[in-house]
């Protein structure tokens, strides 16, 4: 019996102690007619060997591509030490640290994580993680609405340059609380400042600013922040944390800094892995701490005065406050945070800076070269972090398919997300791509484009 | 010592720095970062040693018996972890084209089918990233259902008082009011009170069965009938599915929608707080509202082809819950686990988790402890109340919990559910052997003897952990949640 | 500086304390003209990312074959838990357990390992490992010569059915001590009993008996053991430990059992990995314990009477006895033993039995099917464990190359080891090969054979 | 508790059992096993928990500063481990055809070239599986060399008295007599004694430089001249190569043959006892005798092709040392490490390991400890003699070693080399930071204070480990090396 240690002899002894004749008797409070028959839709069990064989075959089917897709999930090198340590049984198979004395490892680690995220975002308080970038942004919106003392509005302004999947997720998560998201129009893939001015004077709880935005482009975060603050809104920064090694920290935006920063933690040591587990991070100014959803770890002392770590401000959480909690979140993304904390410790700020810089320069180099291919259009004037849009002379989906046949996933076909942009490709370069890789990309792109002619 | 206290300016794990790339930065000066973040400046060895040693301060399934009630801390098969860590899975981008994703999609499709089968439901979405998000998706679907019928008066979700905190919190996130239903002394819902509570305002009821009292709700069919007749729907909180896996299916009990905690029932590791995964399953009435994406299967030229179903395919969907596909890696682990168990293995989960709990309950009773529901069968978990011990020795449930750590056992869940005073909610799971169960009971009996003879010892526990009992009040009052770098030294 | 934590500031402080002006000054006792110039033959250092990229490309070059080669290294399923645990830092990065109190983990594990090997081989004492099967056999030979009280001979009889690489290794290792190996002739791939009789009455220290032998065939170990004992020789069993789940334990051989058992531990949880690290095991009767080379762990008590584990009988070892030691071995194969101990704990005897049985039946099935192919010759009458010889109608090397082109390494071309056997292939089947795998093997073999016609 | 004491008859980790295969066994009854082996009968969780918890009883580099002299316990890069664990490497059969092995062979070839470069030698064989086997191969080559010249009178190997035990043990395994050469008070070999000792009977000398006294042998050139003129060859025991990597090459010092301990100098993990790897390198005179196999490289059609060189290519080879290719996986790790360090990194190993040792020596001297060779530079390691502490406080080197464990530091090597009384051989390695070095010195000073004020405390150490000091005499007298299954219970 896989994973069940009971021998015949054990079972007999246990039944006798309980005072029943069979295991089935233990279910006698369940109406008989409700009990399950065979689960015919399920195959017989496999040995670990057979299971791994099957899974290896499946995994191999999808393997072997050089990936230039970004769009919210980025291929960075993950140091070997990260997961060697994160998957130690003591980290991987522990529960939420409710018994603090038996969980000091996890608790101290999360305290260190919180500190790192505060440092990176330039804000005061971090929680222990949300599910992912999109759900974290949803919670940031809810938090801003609860926390904005200047506004009673349940409306939030969102830059139209936000990742479309994020917008969808926020929408589904906040809609039932009568919250409205107003999407701001774009001008050439960044926020249209003129359109923004038209919202002046209206009552919104917050403005959501992505940086870099979905198209890899940079928003004028300082102006936006100051504008929103002048209108009495809170500012929610939705950032790629890797970009923060180069770009202004949310706490540095404008005169007073963004109020809340959030985003997807995946670039910090988490494999692409089909979208998860990743983690959403969430930091804010001290004034908003009681609106924070999720767990927060605090440092305190034990009864001998020795420092130690524990869950704190639990009166915000569902297990204490139930229907009055700041969120329903319970399980978060602890192990992903463990990996990220190890990653950040290994890289340090200067390592992170080098990764971000190499990614940025790689993207610069590729878009430069692509701009020289006939028929491609790339906007070289506009600053990007490590991702950029290329306009192709034909359907991006077709180009993706043709390049995939040569082992390259050249980017995201934008038409799948944004109607009318069928010929556009969103391309990402990180430090994992060498000069030769970029040359090959250009060569394959060229061959694919000429092929069709 | 914190990692920040070990660094030295300019130190770093330089093998982790990428080769330098030359070229001109295209970033405008005003958008550049002004002050570097104070991240650790340590060597690779320091990082490895620091975090290895931190890990050693944790209890975990891999090191200790961990009978934390409601959490199903069972063995997390290393094989499932290996499967999900195959390079082909780790390297796949969430937005990779479908043609380059057939292996991954096939796994997800198969998992959907397996979950339908074990729950007895008509449709599954794997998106929710934990139990609570599953609850959110489920209740949002209930709302979508009523809305689609223009039944806007339903503004209330019923929740038995024993419910987990996520239930009421979720209802509120979905815009509902919460009404609590009392639980009787025998652990079952007060059916009469429920009948009085339902009405045209009832959107639905959220229930855990077996409940968090560790007993099976015997009146489930009447409850279903009552709620359904009032026009409400039934939500099943699947946190306790382990108790009945393969024995009785929520769909057969009359539930309309449910979530599963794969990080409990399907043995994916809990990671010291997460990640989890909380797929939702629905009956036919709610199928149109499932969150997206879902994996569909078609035959093309006699071959199975898998593809994403999104908002175009499911226009009434309650929407998207994450940027991509939820906790995909956890889904792969759960699928691997399901493959390992297979059809026969599913039954055994319910059977042996129940056997273990009943055996422990019987032994503890013999040892003089007080069961909260002595007249009931235990399910996969059961509750002790330590009120007698508190009265006799002045030693409470938390003291027992802390002292257990000194004996090398993780504590049961304490003070939940709220309606049983001084409670310990104990869940051994099916993967623990009789020896561990007996060892735990022996430790409990010894602690009881200590409580009688030297209560201060127990009240001062733990004594053998990295720290003694922590000052939670100070933690909240003098909030220190972010290292200040002002030179103060912690000696953790 | 990869892996070196020194900052400029650290270096300055250290030099000052030491009282020198530069790091180079610390080398001033080395004659200047001896100091190295640049190491021009070595490339500049790579980042971990670049190194792993290079190594991945190299590894991928050799990947993707279904392997039917055995010949001393066997592909068995390795449970995921084995190396997840063995590679925990505490096991992997510890040294030899000289400080017993700080090494109880490794020490207890090896004590458990010793017990398992004694159980499997049916003998009394095991050491903590030798380098591999071949070097372990060499030490067994030396041990037998030292330990045989009835014989002063420095000659040892070796079955000609021993793995040819083992024979070579033993030869190079024992030759300098004036030891002679006499190789016994074969009759149809097993020991020629008649030829053996001709050695009767001569003075040999020991007889080496492989089981199964190099050709996968079974020797008549009982008769051989009794014969050798009657001649005053010690018997050294050189066994595949996986086969011991089915086959007679060395301690059960003949009337009195073999005196020493040795072999390659690789089948117990170690990947093929190009030949190592594996480990050699070595067990013997109690009477020979003081002749044992290498480490032995004993159970004892601490000063409070609590049980604990420690290195014992160290007076046999080089660090104590120097030139009088039983061997020069110091570092052994500890981590491989760690993996094997976890493997054996997971499998248990009945799991091991199932693996061995599945391998045996798989080999039976494949040789049965191959015997039906035209032009192939397989000796179905002779018992084999999980490996057998096939005689091809053409050069085995050519068949190997042709099948490799279709993703199958069909076995070992015997001609490379044994002159004159160019058309013979040594084929191994283990539990990792499914029915479909075997069908594919037969189909590809058939296509390759007909191709050439 | 032993794993054998946790089982229950019939229990097992059944997911690890292969699918049943049907068919008829072809094994003759008389050759079948009669009694099953008593292996553990435990669940997968029990296995994982047992061995995880056992590991937690170890000190290791990943958890503790481990300045074990002569053992070079430096950081073992996880990246190198990852590289060697790539599926393509793990799955490759040792006898796979060369055409299907080019990736692996390329790595080995490159490693051979790197090792030649850092040692200054003409040829390398990667076969030996540890230092001691490297020594064996080396001395066997010396013998082959003399034999080939029919110089059969040479039957003696010289060994300085400070030598590691494997040196004399190896010489004997190669059929030589051993003659020890005294070492002077300043740690260098007694050159006059050496001159008297050499002669036509001298096959060669085995030396470690820096020696195990932690000093560089300054007369190495005279020694080489002396031995060479007598017709002997020089063997270099590379255990201490870390001290001089990139600074001075054994080949340039006049050595004819050497081994390296890759598990020391090239940072491959020591695994709680092994595996290691001990490649040998030779000057031109011994190249023909290198052990096989070796990897050769040819150009075919302008492309590099790698192939094994065996006995056919090297008919004078001293032979084969293992069934296959030695500890291949360790070689891959060492190669990965060499790639990470690169040319610049090699120099730094010698420099910073030497800097660390000299710094520690200086601090310990300041703290009042007695260096064995105070007038000498430390190399990558150095020796303290605790004779003064023994005289003053009655506390010996072993007591200090055991007490260090309580302070969270692994003990240095004790009582080796034998010629320094009460010695602690301390090797910090280059991968430890100044903080660890200072922490260790502080602990030593504190223990010294304890030795003065409460010597019994130190003599009774360790106090915080899983066991107190163990009874080694009993271990040898009442030999218990194999669990008896007779029902006695250990509570380890
Ligand atoms: C009964 C019950 N419901 C819901 C949940 C919430 O699940 P999750 O933590 O995965 O969000 C839990 C988990 O603790 C639970 O025990
Ligand atoms: C100086 C010296 N020589 C030789 C050896 C033997 O090396 P190995 O243990 O790898 O056989 C050692 C290892 O301890 C050593 O320190």
Tab-separated table of N, CA and C in Angstrom, chain B residues 377-433:
chain	number	residue	atom	x	y	z
B	377	UNK	N	-17.793	8.601	16.244
B	377	UNK	CA	-16.595	8.111	15.579
B	377	UNK	C	-15.677	9.302	15.299
B	378	UNK	N	-14.381	9.091	15.463
B	378	UNK	CA	-13.447	10.078	14.932
B	378	UNK	C	-13.427	9.930	13.418
B	379	UNK	N	-13.114	10.980	12.738
B	379	UNK	CA	-12.882	10.847	11.298
B	379	UNK	C	-11.360	10.738	11.102
B	380	UNK	N	-10.787	11.559	10.245
B	380	UNK	CA	-9.331	11.528	10.091
B	380	UNK	C	-8.665	12.352	11.184
B	381	UNK	N	-9.504	13.006	11.989
B	381	UNK	CA	-8.975	13.807	13.096
B	381	UNK	C	-10.006	13.807	14.212
B	382	UNK	N	-9.580	14.286	15.351
B	382	UNK	CA	-10.487	14.307	16.496
B	382	UNK	C	-9.983	15.364	17.469
B	383	UNK	N	-10.869	15.691	18.423
B	383	UNK	CA	-10.554	16.779	19.348
B	383	UNK	C	-10.475	16.280	20.781
B	384	UNK	N	-9.427	16.714	21.442
B	384	UNK	CA	-9.360	16.576	22.899
B	384	UNK	C	-9.665	17.931	23.493
B	385	UNK	N	-10.377	17.925	24.596
B	385	UNK	CA	-10.465	19.178	25.348
B	385	UNK	C	-9.625	19.031	26.617
B	386	UNK	N	-8.809	20.021	26.871
B	386	UNK	CA	-7.922	19.964	28.030
B	386	UNK	C	-8.526	20.722	29.218
B	387	UNK	N	-9.792	20.993	29.158
B	387	UNK	CA	-10.429	21.708	30.273
B	387	UNK	C	-10.232	20.979	31.604
B	388	UNK	N	-10.404	19.662	31.636
B	388	UNK	CA	-10.177	18.990	32.927
B	388	UNK	C	-8.753	19.209	33.435
B	389	UNK	N	-7.783	19.127	32.552
B	389	UNK	CA	-6.383	19.322	32.953
B	389	UNK	C	-6.163	20.756	33.447
B	390	UNK	N	-6.823	21.686	32.773
B	390	UNK	CA	-6.681	23.077	33.188
B	390	UNK	C	-7.240	23.254	34.597
B	391	UNK	N	-8.382	22.655	34.796
B	391	UNK	CA	-9.018	22.796	36.103
B	391	UNK	C	-8.179	22.129	37.187
B	392	UNK	N	-7.744	20.900	36.895
B	392	UNK	CA	-7.034	20.138	37.930
B	392	UNK	C	-5.618	20.643	38.190
B	393	UNK	N	-4.900	20.923	37.091
B	393	UNK	CA	-3.461	21.209	37.259
B	393	UNK	C	-3.072	22.640	36.887
B	394	UNK	N	-4.024	23.384	36.370
B	394	UNK	CA	-3.685	24.736	35.926
B	394	UNK	C	-2.837	24.763	34.664
B	395	UNK	N	-2.863	23.678	33.935
B	395	UNK	CA	-2.048	23.569	32.728
B	395	UNK	C	-2.995	23.516	31.533
B	396	UNK	N	-2.801	24.393	30.566
B	396	UNK	CA	-3.790	24.480	29.497
B	396	UNK	C	-3.333	23.798	28.200
B	397	UNK	N	-4.185	23.874	27.203
B	397	UNK	CA	-3.909	23.196	25.941
B	397	UNK	C	-2.607	23.697	25.324
B	398	UNK	N	-2.368	25.005	25.402
B	398	UNK	CA	-1.146	25.555	24.825
B	398	UNK	C	0.085	25.009	25.550
B	399	UNK	N	-0.028	24.838	26.866
B	399	UNK	CA	1.111	24.293	27.612
B	399	UNK	C	1.420	22.867	27.153
B	400	UNK	N	0.385	22.080	26.982
B	400	UNK	CA	0.603	20.733	26.454
B	400	UNK	C	1.266	20.806	25.069
B	401	UNK	N	0.749	21.715	24.258
B	401	UNK	CA	1.276	21.840	22.899
B	401	UNK	C	2.771	22.157	22.917
B	402	UNK	N	3.142	23.109	23.751
B	402	UNK	CA	4.552	23.523	23.790
B	402	UNK	C	5.424	22.421	24.372
B	403	UNK	N	4.902	21.738	25.346
B	403	UNK	CA	5.697	20.681	25.967
B	403	UNK	C	5.910	19.512	24.998
B	404	UNK	N	4.930	19.277	24.150
B	404	UNK	CA	5.085	18.206	23.157
B	404	UNK	C	6.325	18.442	22.288
B	405	UNK	N	6.622	19.699	22.015
B	405	UNK	CA	7.810	20.000	21.203
B	405	UNK	C	9.063	19.431	21.858
B	406	UNK	N	9.109	19.536	23.188
B	406	UNK	CA	10.277	19.001	23.890
B	406	UNK	C	10.377	17.483	23.751
B	407	UNK	N	9.247	16.859	23.562
B	407	UNK	CA	9.238	15.406	23.374
B	407	UNK	C	9.463	15.013	21.907
B	408	UNK	N	9.678	15.998	21.069
B	408	UNK	CA	9.945	15.673	19.671
B	408	UNK	C	8.703	15.464	18.827
B	409	UNK	N	7.574	15.958	19.302
B	409	UNK	CA	6.348	15.881	18.509
B	409	UNK	C	5.862	17.284	18.195
B	410	UNK	N	5.467	17.506	16.949
B	410	UNK	CA	4.848	18.791	16.679
B	410	UNK	C	3.499	18.825	17.374
B	411	UNK	N	3.103	20.010	17.778
B	411	UNK	CA	1.843	20.166	18.495
B	411	UNK	C	0.668	19.969	17.553
B	412	UNK	N	-0.453	19.466	18.066
B	412	UNK	CA	-1.708	19.499	17.304
B	412	UNK	C	-2.144	20.954	17.125
B	413	UNK	N	-3.191	21.138	16.344
B	413	UNK	CA	-3.784	22.471	16.222
B	413	UNK	C	-4.412	22.850	17.562
B	414	UNK	N	-4.154	24.076	17.991
B	414	UNK	CA	-4.646	24.505	19.300
B	414	UNK	C	-5.734	25.557	19.150
B	415	UNK	N	-6.699	25.489	20.012
B	415	UNK	CA	-7.748	26.519	20.074
B	415	UNK	C	-8.476	26.716	18.751
B	416	UNK	N	-8.602	25.680	18.002
B	416	UNK	CA	-9.454	25.669	16.822
B	416	UNK	C	-10.029	24.283	16.702
B	417	UNK	N	-11.306	24.079	16.457
B	417	UNK	CA	-12.326	25.112	16.310
B	417	UNK	C	-12.615	25.825	17.632
B	418	UNK	N	-13.147	27.049	17.502
B	418	UNK	CA	-13.300	27.903	18.671
B	418	UNK	C	-14.343	27.394	19.650
B	419	UNK	N	-15.261	26.577	19.163
B	419	UNK	CA	-16.373	26.239	20.061
B	419	UNK	C	-16.038	25.185	21.102
B	420	UNK	N	-14.914	24.500	20.958
B	420	UNK	CA	-14.509	23.555	22.007
B	420	UNK	C	-13.448	24.235	22.864
B	421	UNK	N	-13.695	24.363	24.157
B	421	UNK	CA	-12.706	25.053	24.996
B	421	UNK	C	-11.437	24.219	25.154
B	422	UNK	N	-10.306	24.899	25.221
B	422	UNK	CA	-9.019	24.236	25.475
B	422	UNK	C	-8.819	23.036	24.558
B	423	UNK	N	-9.010	23.275	23.278
B	423	UNK	CA	-9.006	22.110	22.407
B	423	UNK	C	-7.679	21.871	21.708
B	424	UNK	N	-7.442	20.601	21.512
B	424	UNK	CA	-6.345	20.138	20.672
B	424	UNK	C	-6.968	19.324	19.543
B	425	UNK	N	-6.750	19.765	18.312
B	425	UNK	CA	-7.313	19.079	17.151
B	425	UNK	C	-6.187	18.228	16.558
B	426	UNK	N	-6.357	16.921	16.609
B	426	UNK	CA	-5.260	15.988	16.327
B	426	UNK	C	-5.529	15.212	15.043
B	427	UNK	N	-4.613	15.298	14.090
B	427	UNK	CA	-4.779	14.611	12.810
B	427	UNK	C	-3.502	13.846	12.470
B	428	UNK	N	-3.527	12.553	12.665
B	428	UNK	CA	-2.273	11.816	12.450
B	428	UNK	C	-1.944	11.563	10.983
B	429	UNK	N	-2.934	11.484	10.120
B	429	UNK	CA	-2.818	11.090	8.710
B	429	UNK	C	-2.509	9.604	8.577
B	430	UNK	N	-2.760	9.111	7.379
B	430	UNK	CA	-2.609	7.673	7.110
B	430	UNK	C	-1.175	7.226	6.942
B	431	UNK	N	-0.234	8.184	6.791
B	431	UNK	CA	1.129	7.753	6.487
B	431	UNK	C	1.983	7.520	7.735
B	432	UNK	N	1.397	7.720	8.899
B	432	UNK	CA	2.161	7.458	10.124
B	432	UNK	C	1.890	6.038	10.615
B	433	UNK	N	2.916	5.441	11.146
B	433	UNK	CA	2.773	4.066	11.605
B	433	UNK	C	2.303	4.031	13.049
